[in-house]
Structures are given as C-alpha cells and as structure tokens.
Short mmCIF file of C-alpha atoms and ligand atoms in Angstrom, two decimals:
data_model
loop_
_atom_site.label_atom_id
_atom_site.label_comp_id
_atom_site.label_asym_id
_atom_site.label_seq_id
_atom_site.Cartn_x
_atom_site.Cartn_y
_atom_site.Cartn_z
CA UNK T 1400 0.00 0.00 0.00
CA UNK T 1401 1.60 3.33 -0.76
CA UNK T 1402 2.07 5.83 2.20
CA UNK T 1403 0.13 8.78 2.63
CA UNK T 1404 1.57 11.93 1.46
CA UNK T 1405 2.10 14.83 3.81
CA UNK T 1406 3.05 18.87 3.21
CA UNK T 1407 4.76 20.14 5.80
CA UNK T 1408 4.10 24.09 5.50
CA UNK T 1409 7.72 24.97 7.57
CA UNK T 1410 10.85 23.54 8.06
CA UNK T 1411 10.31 21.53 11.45
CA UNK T 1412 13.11 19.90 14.04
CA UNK T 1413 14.87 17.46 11.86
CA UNK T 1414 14.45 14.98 13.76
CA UNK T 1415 10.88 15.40 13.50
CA UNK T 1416 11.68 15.80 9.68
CA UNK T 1417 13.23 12.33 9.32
CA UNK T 1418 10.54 10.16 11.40
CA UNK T 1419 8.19 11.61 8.82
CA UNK T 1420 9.84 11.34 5.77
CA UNK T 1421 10.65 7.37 6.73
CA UNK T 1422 6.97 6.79 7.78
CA UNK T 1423 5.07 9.02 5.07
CA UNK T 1424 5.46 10.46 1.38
CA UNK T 1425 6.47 13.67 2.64
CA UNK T 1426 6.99 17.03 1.10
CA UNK T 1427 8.94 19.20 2.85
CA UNK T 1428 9.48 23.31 2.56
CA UNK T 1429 13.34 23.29 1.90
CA UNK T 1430 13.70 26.66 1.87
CA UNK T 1431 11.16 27.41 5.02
CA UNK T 1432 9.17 29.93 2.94
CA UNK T 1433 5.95 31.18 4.05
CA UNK T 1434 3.05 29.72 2.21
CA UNK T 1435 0.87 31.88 0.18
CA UNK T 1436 -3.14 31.24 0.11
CA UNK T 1437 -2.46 29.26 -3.36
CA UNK T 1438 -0.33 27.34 -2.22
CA UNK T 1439 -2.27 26.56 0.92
CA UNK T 1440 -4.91 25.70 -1.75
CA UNK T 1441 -2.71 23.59 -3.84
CA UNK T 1442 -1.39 21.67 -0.13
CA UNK T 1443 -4.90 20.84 0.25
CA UNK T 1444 -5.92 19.64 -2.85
CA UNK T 1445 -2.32 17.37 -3.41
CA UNK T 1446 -1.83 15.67 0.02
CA UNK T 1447 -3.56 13.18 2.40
CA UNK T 1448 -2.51 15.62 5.46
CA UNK T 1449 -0.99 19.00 5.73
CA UNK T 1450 0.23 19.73 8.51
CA UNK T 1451 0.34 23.86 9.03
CA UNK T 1452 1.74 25.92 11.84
CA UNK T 1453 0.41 28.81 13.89
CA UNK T 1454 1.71 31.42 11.32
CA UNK T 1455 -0.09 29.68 8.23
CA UNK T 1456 -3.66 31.37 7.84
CA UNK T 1457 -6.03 28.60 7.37
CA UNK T 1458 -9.05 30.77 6.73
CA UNK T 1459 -12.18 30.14 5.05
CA UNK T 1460 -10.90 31.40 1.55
CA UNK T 1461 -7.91 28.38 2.07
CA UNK T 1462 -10.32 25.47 2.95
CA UNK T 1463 -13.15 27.10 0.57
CA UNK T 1464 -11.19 24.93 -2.55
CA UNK T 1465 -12.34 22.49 -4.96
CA UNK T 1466 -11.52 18.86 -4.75
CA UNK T 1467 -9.64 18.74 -1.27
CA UNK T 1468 -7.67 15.85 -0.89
CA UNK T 1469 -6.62 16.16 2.46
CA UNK T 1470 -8.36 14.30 5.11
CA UNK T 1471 -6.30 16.14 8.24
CA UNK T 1472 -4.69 19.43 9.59
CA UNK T 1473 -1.76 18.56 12.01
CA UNK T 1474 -1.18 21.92 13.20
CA UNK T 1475 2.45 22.02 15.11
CA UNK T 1476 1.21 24.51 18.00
CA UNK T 1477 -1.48 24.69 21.18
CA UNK T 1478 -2.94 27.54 19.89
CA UNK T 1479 -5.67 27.38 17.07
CA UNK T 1480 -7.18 30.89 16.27
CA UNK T 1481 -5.50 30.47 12.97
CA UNK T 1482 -7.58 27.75 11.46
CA UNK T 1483 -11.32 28.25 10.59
CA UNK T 1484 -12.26 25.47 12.79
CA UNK T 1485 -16.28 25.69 11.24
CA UNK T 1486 -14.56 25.91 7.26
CA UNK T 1487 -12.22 22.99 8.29
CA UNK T 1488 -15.03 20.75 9.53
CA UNK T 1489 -17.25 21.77 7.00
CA UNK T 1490 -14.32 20.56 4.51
CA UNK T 1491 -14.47 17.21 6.12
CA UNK T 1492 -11.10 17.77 7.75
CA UNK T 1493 -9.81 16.53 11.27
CA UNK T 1494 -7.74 19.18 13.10
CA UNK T 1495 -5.18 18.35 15.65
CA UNK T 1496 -3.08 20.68 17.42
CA UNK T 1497 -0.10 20.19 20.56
CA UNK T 1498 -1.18 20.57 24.01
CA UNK T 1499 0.85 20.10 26.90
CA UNK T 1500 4.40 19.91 25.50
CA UNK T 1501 5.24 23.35 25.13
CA UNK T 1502 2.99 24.50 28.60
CA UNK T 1503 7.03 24.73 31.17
CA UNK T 1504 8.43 26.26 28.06
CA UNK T 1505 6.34 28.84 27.42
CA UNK T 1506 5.98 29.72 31.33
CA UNK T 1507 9.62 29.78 31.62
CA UNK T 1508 9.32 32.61 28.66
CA UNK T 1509 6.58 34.65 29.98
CA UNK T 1510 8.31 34.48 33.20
CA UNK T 1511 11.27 35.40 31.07
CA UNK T 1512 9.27 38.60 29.91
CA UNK T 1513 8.02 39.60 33.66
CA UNK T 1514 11.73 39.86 34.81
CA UNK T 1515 13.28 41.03 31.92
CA UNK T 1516 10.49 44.38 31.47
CA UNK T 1517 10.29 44.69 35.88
CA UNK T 1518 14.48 44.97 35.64
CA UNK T 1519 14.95 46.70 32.52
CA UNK T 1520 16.81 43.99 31.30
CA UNK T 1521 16.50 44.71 27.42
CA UNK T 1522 17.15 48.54 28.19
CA UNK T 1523 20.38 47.62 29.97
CA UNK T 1524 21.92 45.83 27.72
CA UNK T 1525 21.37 48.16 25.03
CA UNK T 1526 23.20 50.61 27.10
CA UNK T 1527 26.35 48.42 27.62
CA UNK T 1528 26.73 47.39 24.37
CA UNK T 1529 25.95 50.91 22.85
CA UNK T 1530 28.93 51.50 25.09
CA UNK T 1531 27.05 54.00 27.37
CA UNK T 1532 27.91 52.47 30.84
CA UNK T 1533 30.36 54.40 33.04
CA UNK T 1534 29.90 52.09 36.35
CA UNK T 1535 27.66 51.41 39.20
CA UNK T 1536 25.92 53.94 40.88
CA UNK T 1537 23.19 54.06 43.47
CA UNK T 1538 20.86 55.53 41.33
CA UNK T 1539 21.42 53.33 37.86
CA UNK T 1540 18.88 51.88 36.46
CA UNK T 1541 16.53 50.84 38.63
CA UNK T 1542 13.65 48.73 38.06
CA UNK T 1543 10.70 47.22 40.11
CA UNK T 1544 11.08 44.21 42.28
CA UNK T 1545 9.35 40.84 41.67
CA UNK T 1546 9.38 39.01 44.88
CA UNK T 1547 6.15 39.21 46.82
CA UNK T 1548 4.37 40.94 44.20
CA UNK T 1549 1.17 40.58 42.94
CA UNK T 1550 0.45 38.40 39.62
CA UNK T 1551 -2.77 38.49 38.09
CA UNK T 1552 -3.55 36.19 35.21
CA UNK T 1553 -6.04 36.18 32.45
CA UNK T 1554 -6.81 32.63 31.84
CA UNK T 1555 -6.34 29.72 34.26
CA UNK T 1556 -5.16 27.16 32.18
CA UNK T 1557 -2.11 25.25 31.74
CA UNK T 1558 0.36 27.37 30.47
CA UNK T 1559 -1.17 30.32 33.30
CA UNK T 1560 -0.72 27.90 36.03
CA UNK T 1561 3.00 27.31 35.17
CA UNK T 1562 3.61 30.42 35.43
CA UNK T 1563 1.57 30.66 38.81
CA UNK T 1564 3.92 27.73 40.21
CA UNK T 1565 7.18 29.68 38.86
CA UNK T 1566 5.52 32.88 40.44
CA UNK T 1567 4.31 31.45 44.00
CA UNK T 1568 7.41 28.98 44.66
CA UNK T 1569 9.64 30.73 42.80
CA UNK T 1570 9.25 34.79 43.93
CA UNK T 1571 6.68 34.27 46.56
CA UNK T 1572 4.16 36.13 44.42
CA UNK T 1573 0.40 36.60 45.45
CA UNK T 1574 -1.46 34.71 42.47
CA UNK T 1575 -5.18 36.24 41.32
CA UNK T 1576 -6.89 35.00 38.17
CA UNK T 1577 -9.60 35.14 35.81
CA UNK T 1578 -10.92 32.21 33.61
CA UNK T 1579 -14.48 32.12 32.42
CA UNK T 1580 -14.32 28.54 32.48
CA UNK T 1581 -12.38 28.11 36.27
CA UNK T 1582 -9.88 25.23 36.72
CA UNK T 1583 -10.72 22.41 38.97
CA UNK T 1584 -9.56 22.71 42.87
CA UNK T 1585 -7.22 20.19 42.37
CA UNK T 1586 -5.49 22.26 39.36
CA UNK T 1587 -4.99 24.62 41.25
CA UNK T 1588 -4.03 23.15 44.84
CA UNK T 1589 -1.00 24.15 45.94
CA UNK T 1590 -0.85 27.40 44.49
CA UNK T 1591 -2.45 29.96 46.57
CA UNK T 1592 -3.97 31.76 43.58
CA UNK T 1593 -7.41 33.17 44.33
CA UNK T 1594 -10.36 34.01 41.91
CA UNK T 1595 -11.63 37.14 40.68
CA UNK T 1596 -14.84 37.75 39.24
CA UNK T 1597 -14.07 39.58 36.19
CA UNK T 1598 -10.67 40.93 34.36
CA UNK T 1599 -10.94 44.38 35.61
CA UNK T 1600 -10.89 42.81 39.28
CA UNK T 1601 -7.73 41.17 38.83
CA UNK T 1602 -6.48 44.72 36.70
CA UNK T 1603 -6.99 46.48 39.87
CA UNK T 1604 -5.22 44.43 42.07
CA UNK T 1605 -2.18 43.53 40.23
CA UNK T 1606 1.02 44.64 39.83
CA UNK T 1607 2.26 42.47 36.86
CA UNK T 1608 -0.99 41.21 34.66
CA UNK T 1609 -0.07 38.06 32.14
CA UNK T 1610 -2.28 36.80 29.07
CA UNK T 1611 -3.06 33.49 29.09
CA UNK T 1612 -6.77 33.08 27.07
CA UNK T 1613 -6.78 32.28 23.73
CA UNK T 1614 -6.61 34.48 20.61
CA UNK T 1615 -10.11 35.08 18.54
CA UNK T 1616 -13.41 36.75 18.37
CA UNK T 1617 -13.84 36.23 22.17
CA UNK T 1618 -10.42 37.89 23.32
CA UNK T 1619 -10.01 40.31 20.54
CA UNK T 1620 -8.74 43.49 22.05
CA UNK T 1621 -9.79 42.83 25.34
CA UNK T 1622 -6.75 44.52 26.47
CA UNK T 1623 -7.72 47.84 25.21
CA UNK T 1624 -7.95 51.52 26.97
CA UNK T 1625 -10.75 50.54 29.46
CA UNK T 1626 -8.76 47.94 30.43
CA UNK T 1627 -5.01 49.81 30.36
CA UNK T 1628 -6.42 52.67 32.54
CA UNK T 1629 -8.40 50.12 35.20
CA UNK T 1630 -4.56 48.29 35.94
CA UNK T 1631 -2.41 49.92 38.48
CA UNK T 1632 -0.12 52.62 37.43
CA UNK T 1633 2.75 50.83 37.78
CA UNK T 1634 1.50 47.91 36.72
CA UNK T 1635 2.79 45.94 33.54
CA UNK T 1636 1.98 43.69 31.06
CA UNK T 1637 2.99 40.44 29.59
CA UNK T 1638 1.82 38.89 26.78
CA UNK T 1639 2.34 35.49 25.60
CA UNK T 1640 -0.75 34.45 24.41
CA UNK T 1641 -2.67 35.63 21.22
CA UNK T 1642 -1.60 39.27 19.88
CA UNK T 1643 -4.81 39.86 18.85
CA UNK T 1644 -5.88 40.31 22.43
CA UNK T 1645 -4.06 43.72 22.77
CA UNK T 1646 -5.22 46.85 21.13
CA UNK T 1647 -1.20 47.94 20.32
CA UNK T 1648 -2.35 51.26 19.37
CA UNK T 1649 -4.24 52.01 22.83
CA UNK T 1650 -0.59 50.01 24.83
CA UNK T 1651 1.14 52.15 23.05
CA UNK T 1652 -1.01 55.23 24.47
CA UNK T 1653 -1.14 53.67 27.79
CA UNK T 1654 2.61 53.08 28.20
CA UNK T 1655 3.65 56.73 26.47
CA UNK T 1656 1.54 58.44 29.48
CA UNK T 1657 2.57 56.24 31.82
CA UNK T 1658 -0.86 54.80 32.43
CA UNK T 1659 1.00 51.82 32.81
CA UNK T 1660 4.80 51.36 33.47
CA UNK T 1661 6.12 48.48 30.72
CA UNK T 1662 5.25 45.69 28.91
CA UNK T 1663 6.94 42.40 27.77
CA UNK T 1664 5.78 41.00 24.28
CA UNK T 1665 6.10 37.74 22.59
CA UNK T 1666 2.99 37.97 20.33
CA UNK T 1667 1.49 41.06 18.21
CA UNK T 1668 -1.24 42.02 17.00
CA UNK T 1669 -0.03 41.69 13.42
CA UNK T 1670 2.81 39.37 13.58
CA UNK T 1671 5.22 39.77 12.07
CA UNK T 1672 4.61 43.24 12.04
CA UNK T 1673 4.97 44.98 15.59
CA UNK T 1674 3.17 48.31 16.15
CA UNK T 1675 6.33 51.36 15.26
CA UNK T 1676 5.72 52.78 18.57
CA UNK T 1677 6.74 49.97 20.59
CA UNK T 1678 10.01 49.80 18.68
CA UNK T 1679 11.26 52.98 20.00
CA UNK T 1680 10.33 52.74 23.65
CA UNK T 1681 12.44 51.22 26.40
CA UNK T 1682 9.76 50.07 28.58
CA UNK T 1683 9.30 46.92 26.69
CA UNK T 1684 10.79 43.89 26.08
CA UNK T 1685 10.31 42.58 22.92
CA UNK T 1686 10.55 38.87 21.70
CA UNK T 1687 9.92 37.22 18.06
CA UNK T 1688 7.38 34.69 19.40
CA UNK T 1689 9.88 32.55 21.34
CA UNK T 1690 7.39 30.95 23.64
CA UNK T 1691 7.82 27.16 22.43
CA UNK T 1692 11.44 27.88 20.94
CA UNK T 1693 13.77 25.38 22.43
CA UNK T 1694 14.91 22.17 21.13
CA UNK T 1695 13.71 19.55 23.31
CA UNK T 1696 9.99 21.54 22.91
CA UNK T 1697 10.01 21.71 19.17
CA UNK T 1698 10.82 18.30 18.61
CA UNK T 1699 8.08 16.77 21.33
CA UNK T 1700 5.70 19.50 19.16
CA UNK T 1701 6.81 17.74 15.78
CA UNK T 1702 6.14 14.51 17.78
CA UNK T 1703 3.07 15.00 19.13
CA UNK T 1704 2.19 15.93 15.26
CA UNK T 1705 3.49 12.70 14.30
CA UNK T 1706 1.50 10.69 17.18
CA UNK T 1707 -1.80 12.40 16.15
CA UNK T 1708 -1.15 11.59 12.32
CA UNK T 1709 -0.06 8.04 12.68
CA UNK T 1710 -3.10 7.58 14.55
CA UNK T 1711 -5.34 9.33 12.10
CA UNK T 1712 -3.91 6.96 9.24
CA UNK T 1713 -4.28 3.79 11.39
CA UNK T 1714 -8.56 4.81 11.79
CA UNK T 1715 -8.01 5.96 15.51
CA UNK T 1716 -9.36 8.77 17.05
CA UNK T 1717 -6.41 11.23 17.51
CA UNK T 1718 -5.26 12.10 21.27
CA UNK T 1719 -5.45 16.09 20.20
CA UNK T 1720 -8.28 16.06 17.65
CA UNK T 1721 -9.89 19.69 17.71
CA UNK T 1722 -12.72 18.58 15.10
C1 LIG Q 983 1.21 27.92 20.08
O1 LIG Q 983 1.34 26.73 19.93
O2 LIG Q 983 0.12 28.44 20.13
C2 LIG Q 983 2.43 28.74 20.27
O3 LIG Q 983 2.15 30.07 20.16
C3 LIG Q 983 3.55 28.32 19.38
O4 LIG Q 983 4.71 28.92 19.86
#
C-alpha cells in the first residue's frame, strides 16, 4: 500500500523531519518559505494531510477549494485561532493541534518577559553594548522588584498555572486570576492563587498582569484603553498568548503616558509586524514569538504531530483532535 503523502508548511526539528519522511510520502518546505493562500490551496488539494503551523492562515478562503484531498490538519502549536475550525469541519477535515508539550516552556518565557520588562533587562543591555555604561551607581537603572508581588492572570489554564507555580514557589508572588471557564480545585491546589470575578478585578489588584486566554473573536482586544487605565499605574503587562488580544495602538497610548509602566511582548497584533511605537520605547521587552522555541519543545511538538497523524492513518481517534 503506498504511504500517505504529507506537506509540511515549515521547516520543522529534523528529527521530526526524518521520522516523517521514513513513515510518510512527505513534502517538505526546503527553503522554510511562508506559504501563500495558493499554495495553501494547492497543499490541500495534493496531500492526504498537511500539517500547518500557527503562522499559516487557514481561513475560510484556504479550505473554501475544490476537490480537497486532504483528510487532516496537524497543526504544530497549542494555539488554534488560525484555522477556521467551522470551514475545516465543514471541509471534512480533522484538526489536531499540541497541548501540553510546550505549557514549562512557554511559562519559563513569559516568566522570562516579567523579569526582563520589571528589571529593565532589554534597556540595559542596550546601554552596555551601545557603550554608554560608566559604572555602578546608586541611582542606575533601577527597576521594580518581583518578589512578593502581585500576579494576576487572564486565563487559568495550563500554560497560566505554570507560570503561577514559577511565580508562587519561585518569587513568593500573590497569584489572582480570571478564567471564564475556572480550573478544577485540584489544578490549582497548591498554588495559593485566588479568583476574581471579572478581568478588571484582577487589573486592579495587580502589579504584573499576564495573558493566558486564547486568541479570537472572544479575546479580541480585550486589552484595550478601558482595560489599560483600570490596571495599576505601575502595573505591567505580559503577553504570551494571542496578539490579537491587545489593542497595540491604545498600549502604546497607555505606556507613552505612563498609564502603565512596561510591557513584555512575545505575540502582536499583526505578527510579524509589531506596532512602530513599541520599537522605539524602552519600557518593553520585545521577543519574536519565542514561547515554544527550544529544542527539546520543538521536537516533542513535531512529535506530538506525528502521534496524532499516525493515529489518524491507522482509523483511531487522535489524542489532540480539535474537530
Ligand atoms: C502555540 O502553539 O500556540 C504557540 O504560540 C507556538 O509557539
């Protein structure tokens, strides 16, 4: 029998690479391009599974193409607000994504964000290597402490609650949250992290607020200028989420009046793109959406792909099917 062929839409781990090209016919994208919409169209319409990341678009326009051929979307990421989930299903596609594996590493980055914005981390080492330092002083540079803080997270699920257990065990922080769907006790045992009501309770109460909900019609701007002039004044934000859930042009307003005191950014609102403001202000950190970039993460993503496919071929249900 001859073995399904799969489009892989980016260059992936290559050890990920090789386990599909032995198992599969496999296309690969040697020169990690971005895919266009036709050729989106053409992966559809030439391969048993296509297997997209969170940068492809897979919008209604993609899947709306004659004689699809595919039979499944292995997208290499958690998040999903860049597949029409309704257009896929109406296509007769199953869509898999990659929960779980990237959840320390993407804590460990937002965490990465928090400390790098609070101690001016980014600023300071443009000042050394501009060649601007001449020494310690008492009065150089400082930032805001962490330690004993107060953390306030929008969304309580996995990813937020690794960064609650870096936050509480690691810097003693005060946890609050908001999730319109609230984890379980037991998620959540251990971690001292009490429940607010609504966003704008946990805005008024925190001193560093992190994004954790997923991109979408739901989230869309939800951090906006309601929402920038409810958090603390010398609060800041960190976002490694969905980009879509900022309004950049109202952060951007927020941060210049000092409504708010920094941000730290791994996502934007039109990625690649970042908003021009932000580029020229040195009370944010900015990151080229790191949050799952490490080896060992990328390859158990690729993996994960893999499992879900290989069971897909074999008739099973996948472990991560979406539709
Ligand atoms: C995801 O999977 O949603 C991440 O953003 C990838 O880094």
């Amino acid at each position: 029998m001859s073995k399904p062929k799969v489009i892989v839409t980016r260059r992936w781990h290559r050890d990920v690479e090789q386990v599909l090209v032995e198992r599969y016919d496999t296309q690969l994208n040697e020169d990690d391009h971005p895919m266009s919409v036709a050729e989106l169209q053409d992966a559809l319409r030439n391969a048993d599974a296509v297997l997209p990341t969170v940068c492809d678009k897979v919008t209604a326009e993609v899947l709306g193409v004659d004689n699809i051929r595919a039979r499944i979307l292995g997208s290499n990421g958690v998040g999903f607000n860049h597949i029409d989930l309704d257009a896929a299903q109406a296509a007769g596609l199953t869509v898999t994504n990659t929960p779980e594996v990237l959840t320390d590493c993407t804590a460990d980055l937002a965490m990465t964000l928090l400390l790098a914005v609070a101690r001016r981390a980014g600023e300071g080492e443009r000042h050394l290597r501009n060649g601007e330092w001449t020494g310690w002083r008492p009065t150089h540079m400082m930032g805001t402490s962490v330690t004993g803080k107060t953390l306030g997270l929008i969304g309580m699920g996995r990813i937020a609650r690794a960064v609650a257990a870096r936050a509480a065990h690691g810097f003693n922080m005060k946890i609050i949250f908001h999730d319109p769907f609230p984890p379980r006790d037991e998620d959540i045992a251990g971690l001292n992290a009490t429940a607010c009501a609504s966003p704008e309770e946990v805005f008024a109460q925190a001193d560093f607020v992190s994004l954790h909900c997923p991109g979408g019609k739901e989230t869309y701007h939800l951090i906006g200028t309601d929402a920038l002039k409810a958090m603390k004044p010398g609060a800041f934000l960190i976002n490694s989420a969905r980009g879509d859930v900022i309004d950049e042009a109202a952060l951007v307003s927020a941060l210049d009046s000092g409504e708010i005191a920094g941000a730290g950014l791994d996502v934007f609102e039109k990625e690649p793109t970042v908003t021009a403001g932000l580029l020229k202000m040195e009370n944010v950190v900015l990151l080229p959406h790191l949050g799952s970039a490490t080896q060992e993460t990328r390859k158990a993503m690729g993996m994960r792909v893999v499992e879900n496919i290989d069971a897909f071929f074999k008739g099973e249900n996948p472990r991560d099917k979406l539709v």
